[in-house]
Amino acid sequence: MEMSEIISLFGWMSVIHIIVLSSASLLLVAARKPIARLHSSLLGVPEAELPSLYFSYLGHYKIIALCTAVAPYVALRLI
């Protein structure tokens, strides 16, 4: 693989991660109650605990996306 292909790969990975993170965040904000009821019934978690679990999930996903896609892309672009 050439360097331009690797840069392109990390760039598209970053775009996909950002789209998934944004979609999940918007969906949780726009449809909080129906999603909370669904997850509560599927997983047996009380609805009161779900907002903290959602926040934790989005935070962990953001860190993973930054470390595995965005940071390498930026580093490769700076080379």
GROMACS .gro file of N, CA and C in nm:
model
  237
    1MET      N    1   0.084  -0.118   0.000
    1MET     CA    2   0.000   0.000   0.000
    1MET      C    3   0.088   0.124   0.000
    2GLU      N    4   0.047   0.219  -0.078
    2GLU     CA    5   0.119   0.345  -0.081
    2GLU      C    6   0.066   0.438   0.028
    3MET      N    7   0.146   0.540   0.059
    3MET     CA    8   0.110   0.632   0.167
    3MET      C    9  -0.022   0.704   0.136
    4SER      N   10  -0.046   0.741   0.012
    4SER     CA   11  -0.171   0.810  -0.020
    4SER      C   12  -0.292   0.721   0.003
    5GLU      N   13  -0.278   0.592  -0.021
    5GLU     CA   14  -0.389   0.498   0.004
    5GLU      C   15  -0.415   0.483   0.153
    6ILE      N   16  -0.309   0.480   0.231
    6ILE     CA   17  -0.325   0.468   0.377
    6ILE      C   18  -0.390   0.593   0.433
    7ILE      N   19  -0.347   0.709   0.385
    7ILE     CA   20  -0.409   0.835   0.429
    7ILE      C   21  -0.556   0.837   0.393
    8SER      N   22  -0.589   0.794   0.273
    8SER     CA   23  -0.728   0.788   0.229
    8SER      C   24  -0.809   0.691   0.316
    9LEU      N   25  -0.751   0.577   0.349
    9LEU     CA   26  -0.818   0.479   0.434
    9LEU      C   27  -0.852   0.539   0.570
   10PHE      N   28  -0.755   0.602   0.634
   10PHE     CA   29  -0.780   0.662   0.766
   10PHE      C   30  -0.877   0.779   0.756
   11GLY      N   31  -0.873   0.852   0.646
   11GLY     CA   32  -0.968   0.960   0.626
   11GLY      C   33  -1.111   0.910   0.619
   12TRP      N   34  -1.134   0.806   0.539
   12TRP     CA   35  -1.268   0.750   0.529
   12TRP      C   36  -1.312   0.682   0.658
   13MET      N   37  -1.218   0.619   0.728
   13MET     CA   38  -1.252   0.561   0.858
   13MET      C   39  -1.299   0.671   0.954
   14SER      N   40  -1.230   0.785   0.951
   14SER     CA   41  -1.268   0.897   1.037
   14SER      C   42  -1.407   0.947   1.002
   15VAL      N   43  -1.435   0.961   0.874
   15VAL     CA   44  -1.567   1.008   0.830
   15VAL      C   45  -1.676   0.912   0.878
   16ILE      N   46  -1.654   0.783   0.860
   16ILE     CA   47  -1.754   0.684   0.903
   16ILE      C   48  -1.774   0.688   1.054
   17HIS      N   49  -1.665   0.697   1.131
   17HIS     CA   50  -1.678   0.706   1.277
   17HIS      C   51  -1.756   0.831   1.318
   18ILE      N   52  -1.728   0.943   1.254
   18ILE     CA   53  -1.797   1.067   1.288
   18ILE      C   54  -1.945   1.058   1.254
   19ILE      N   55  -1.978   0.997   1.142
   19ILE     CA   56  -2.119   0.980   1.104
   19ILE      C   57  -2.191   0.890   1.204
   20VAL      N   58  -2.129   0.778   1.242
   20VAL     CA   59  -2.192   0.687   1.338
   20VAL      C   60  -2.210   0.754   1.474
   21LEU      N   61  -2.109   0.825   1.520
   21LEU     CA   62  -2.117   0.894   1.649
   21LEU      C   63  -2.223   1.003   1.646
   22SER      N   64  -2.227   1.081   1.540
   22SER     CA   65  -2.328   1.187   1.527
   22SER      C   66  -2.468   1.129   1.519
   23SER      N   67  -2.484   1.024   1.441
   23SER     CA   68  -2.617   0.961   1.428
   23SER      C   69  -2.665   0.905   1.561
   24ALA      N   70  -2.577   0.837   1.633
   24ALA     CA   71  -2.616   0.781   1.762
   24ALA      C   72  -2.652   0.893   1.860
   25SER      N   73  -2.575   1.000   1.861
   25SER     CA   74  -2.603   1.111   1.951
   25SER      C   75  -2.736   1.177   1.917
   26LEU      N   76  -2.758   1.205   1.789
   26LEU     CA   77  -2.884   1.268   1.749
   26LEU      C   78  -3.004   1.179   1.776
   27LEU      N   79  -2.989   1.051   1.751
   27LEU     CA   80  -3.099   0.958   1.776
   27LEU      C   81  -3.132   0.950   1.925
   28LEU      N   82  -3.031   0.950   2.009
   28LEU     CA   83  -3.055   0.945   2.153
   28LEU      C   84  -3.118   1.075   2.204
   29VAL      N   85  -3.083   1.187   2.142
   29VAL     CA   86  -3.143   1.314   2.183
   29VAL      C   87  -3.286   1.326   2.131
   30ALA      N   88  -3.308   1.287   2.006
   30ALA     CA   89  -3.439   1.306   1.943
   30ALA      C   90  -3.543   1.206   1.992
   31ALA      N   91  -3.503   1.085   2.020
   31ALA     CA   92  -3.600   0.980   2.057
   31ALA      C   93  -3.560   0.913   2.188
   32ARG      N   94  -3.533   0.993   2.287
   32ARG     CA   95  -3.482   0.941   2.414
   32ARG      C   96  -3.578   0.843   2.481
   33LYS      N   97  -3.704   0.881   2.494
   33LYS     CA   98  -3.799   0.796   2.566
   33LYS      C   99  -3.826   0.663   2.495
   34PRO      N  100  -3.856   0.662   2.365
   34PRO     CA  101  -3.880   0.532   2.300
   34PRO      C  102  -3.758   0.441   2.302
   35ILE      N  103  -3.641   0.499   2.285
   35ILE     CA  104  -3.518   0.418   2.287
   35ILE      C  105  -3.493   0.365   2.427
   36ALA      N  106  -3.516   0.448   2.527
   36ALA     CA  107  -3.496   0.404   2.665
   36ALA      C  108  -3.593   0.291   2.701
   37ARG      N  109  -3.719   0.303   2.658
   37ARG     CA  110  -3.815   0.194   2.684
   37ARG      C  111  -3.772   0.066   2.614
   38LEU      N  112  -3.728   0.077   2.489
   38LEU     CA  113  -3.685  -0.040   2.413
   38LEU      C  114  -3.566  -0.108   2.480
   39HIS      N  115  -3.463  -0.029   2.512
   39HIS     CA  116  -3.345  -0.087   2.575
   39HIS      C  117  -3.375  -0.142   2.713
   40SER      N  118  -3.463  -0.076   2.786
   40SER     CA  119  -3.499  -0.124   2.919
   40SER      C  120  -3.569  -0.259   2.911
   41SER      N  121  -3.659  -0.273   2.815
   41SER     CA  122  -3.731  -0.401   2.803
   41SER      C  123  -3.642  -0.511   2.746
   42LEU      N  124  -3.552  -0.477   2.654
   42LEU     CA  125  -3.464  -0.578   2.595
   42LEU      C  126  -3.356  -0.625   2.691
   43LEU      N  127  -3.298  -0.531   2.764
   43LEU     CA  128  -3.180  -0.562   2.845
   43LEU      C  129  -3.210  -0.577   2.994
   44GLY      N  130  -3.328  -0.538   3.037
   44GLY     CA  131  -3.362  -0.549   3.178
   44GLY      C  132  -3.293  -0.446   3.265
   45VAL      N  133  -3.252  -0.335   3.206
   45VAL     CA  134  -3.187  -0.228   3.280
   45VAL      C  135  -3.294  -0.123   3.313
   46PRO      N  136  -3.298  -0.076   3.438
   46PRO     CA  137  -3.397   0.028   3.471
   46PRO      C  138  -3.376   0.153   3.386
   47GLU      N  139  -3.488   0.216   3.347
   47GLU     CA  140  -3.480   0.335   3.262
   47GLU      C  141  -3.402   0.449   3.327
   48ALA      N  142  -3.399   0.454   3.458
   48ALA     CA  143  -3.327   0.561   3.528
   48ALA      C  144  -3.176   0.550   3.509
   49GLU      N  145  -3.125   0.429   3.487
   49GLU     CA  146  -2.981   0.409   3.469
   49GLU      C  147  -2.935   0.431   3.325
   50LEU      N  148  -3.026   0.429   3.230
   50LEU     CA  149  -2.988   0.435   3.090
   50LEU      C  150  -2.918   0.564   3.047
   51PRO      N  151  -2.959   0.684   3.093
   51PRO     CA  152  -2.886   0.803   3.049
   51PRO      C  153  -2.737   0.800   3.081
   52SER      N  154  -2.701   0.750   3.197
   52SER     CA  155  -2.558   0.742   3.231
   52SER      C  156  -2.488   0.637   3.145
   53LEU      N  157  -2.558   0.528   3.112
   53LEU     CA  158  -2.500   0.427   3.024
   53LEU      C  159  -2.482   0.480   2.882
   54TYR      N  160  -2.580   0.558   2.834
   54TYR     CA  161  -2.568   0.618   2.701
   54TYR      C  162  -2.450   0.715   2.697
   55PHE      N  163  -2.438   0.796   2.801
   55PHE     CA  164  -2.329   0.893   2.807
   55PHE      C  165  -2.193   0.822   2.808
   56SER      N  166  -2.185   0.715   2.884
   56SER     CA  167  -2.062   0.636   2.891
   56SER      C  168  -2.030   0.573   2.756
   57TYR      N  169  -2.132   0.517   2.691
   57TYR     CA  170  -2.114   0.456   2.558
   57TYR      C  171  -2.063   0.558   2.458
   58LEU      N  172  -2.127   0.674   2.451
   58LEU     CA  173  -2.085   0.775   2.354
   58LEU      C  174  -1.945   0.827   2.385
   59GLY      N  175  -1.912   0.841   2.511
   59GLY     CA  176  -1.778   0.885   2.548
   59GLY      C  177  -1.671   0.784   2.510
   60HIS      N  178  -1.697   0.658   2.538
   60HIS     CA  179  -1.600   0.554   2.501
   60HIS      C  180  -1.586   0.542   2.349
   61TYR      N  181  -1.698   0.551   2.278
   61TYR     CA  182  -1.691   0.541   2.133
   61TYR      C  183  -1.613   0.658   2.074
   62LYS      N  184  -1.632   0.776   2.131
   62LYS     CA  185  -1.560   0.894   2.082
   62LYS      C  186  -1.409   0.877   2.104
   63ILE      N  187  -1.370   0.828   2.218
   63ILE     CA  188  -1.227   0.806   2.246
   63ILE      C  189  -1.169   0.702   2.150
   64ILE      N  190  -1.242   0.593   2.128
   64ILE     CA  191  -1.195   0.490   2.035
   64ILE      C  192  -1.182   0.546   1.894
   65ALA      N  193  -1.282   0.622   1.851
   65ALA     CA  194  -1.278   0.680   1.716
   65ALA      C  195  -1.161   0.777   1.701
   66LEU      N  196  -1.138   0.857   1.802
   66LEU     CA  197  -1.026   0.952   1.795
   66LEU      C  198  -0.891   0.881   1.793
   67CYS      N  199  -0.878   0.777   1.872
   67CYS     CA  200  -0.749   0.707   1.882
   67CYS      C  201  -0.720   0.617   1.763
   68THR      N  202  -0.824   0.556   1.706
   68THR     CA  203  -0.800   0.459   1.600
   68THR      C  204  -0.813   0.514   1.459
   69ALA      N  205  -0.877   0.628   1.442
   69ALA     CA  206  -0.899   0.678   1.306
   69ALA      C  207  -0.856   0.824   1.290
   70VAL      N  208  -0.906   0.912   1.373
   70VAL     CA  209  -0.882   1.055   1.353
   70VAL      C  210  -0.737   1.092   1.382
   71ALA      N  211  -0.684   1.048   1.494
   71ALA     CA  212  -0.545   1.082   1.528
   71ALA      C  213  -0.444   1.028   1.426
   72PRO      N  214  -0.455   0.901   1.383
   72PRO     CA  215  -0.363   0.855   1.279
   72PRO      C  216  -0.377   0.933   1.148
   73TYR      N  217  -0.500   0.969   1.112
   73TYR     CA  218  -0.521   1.047   0.990
   73TYR      C  219  -0.451   1.182   0.999
   74VAL      N  220  -0.471   1.250   1.111
   74VAL     CA  221  -0.407   1.381   1.129
   74VAL      C  222  -0.256   1.367   1.129
   75ALA      N  223  -0.205   1.264   1.197
   75ALA     CA  224  -0.059   1.242   1.202
   75ALA      C  225  -0.003   1.215   1.063
   76LEU      N  226  -0.072   1.135   0.985
   76LEU     CA  227  -0.024   1.106   0.850
   76LEU      C  228  -0.032   1.229   0.760
   77ARG      N  229  -0.133   1.312   0.779
   77ARG     CA  230  -0.144   1.434   0.699
   77ARG      C  231  -0.033   1.534   0.734
   78LEU      N  232   0.015   1.530   0.858
   78LEU     CA  233   0.120   1.623   0.900
   78LEU      C  234   0.258   1.580   0.852
   79ILE      N  235   0.272   1.454   0.813
   79ILE     CA  236   0.403   1.405   0.768
   79ILE      C  237   0.437   1.465   0.635
   0.00000   0.00000   0.00000
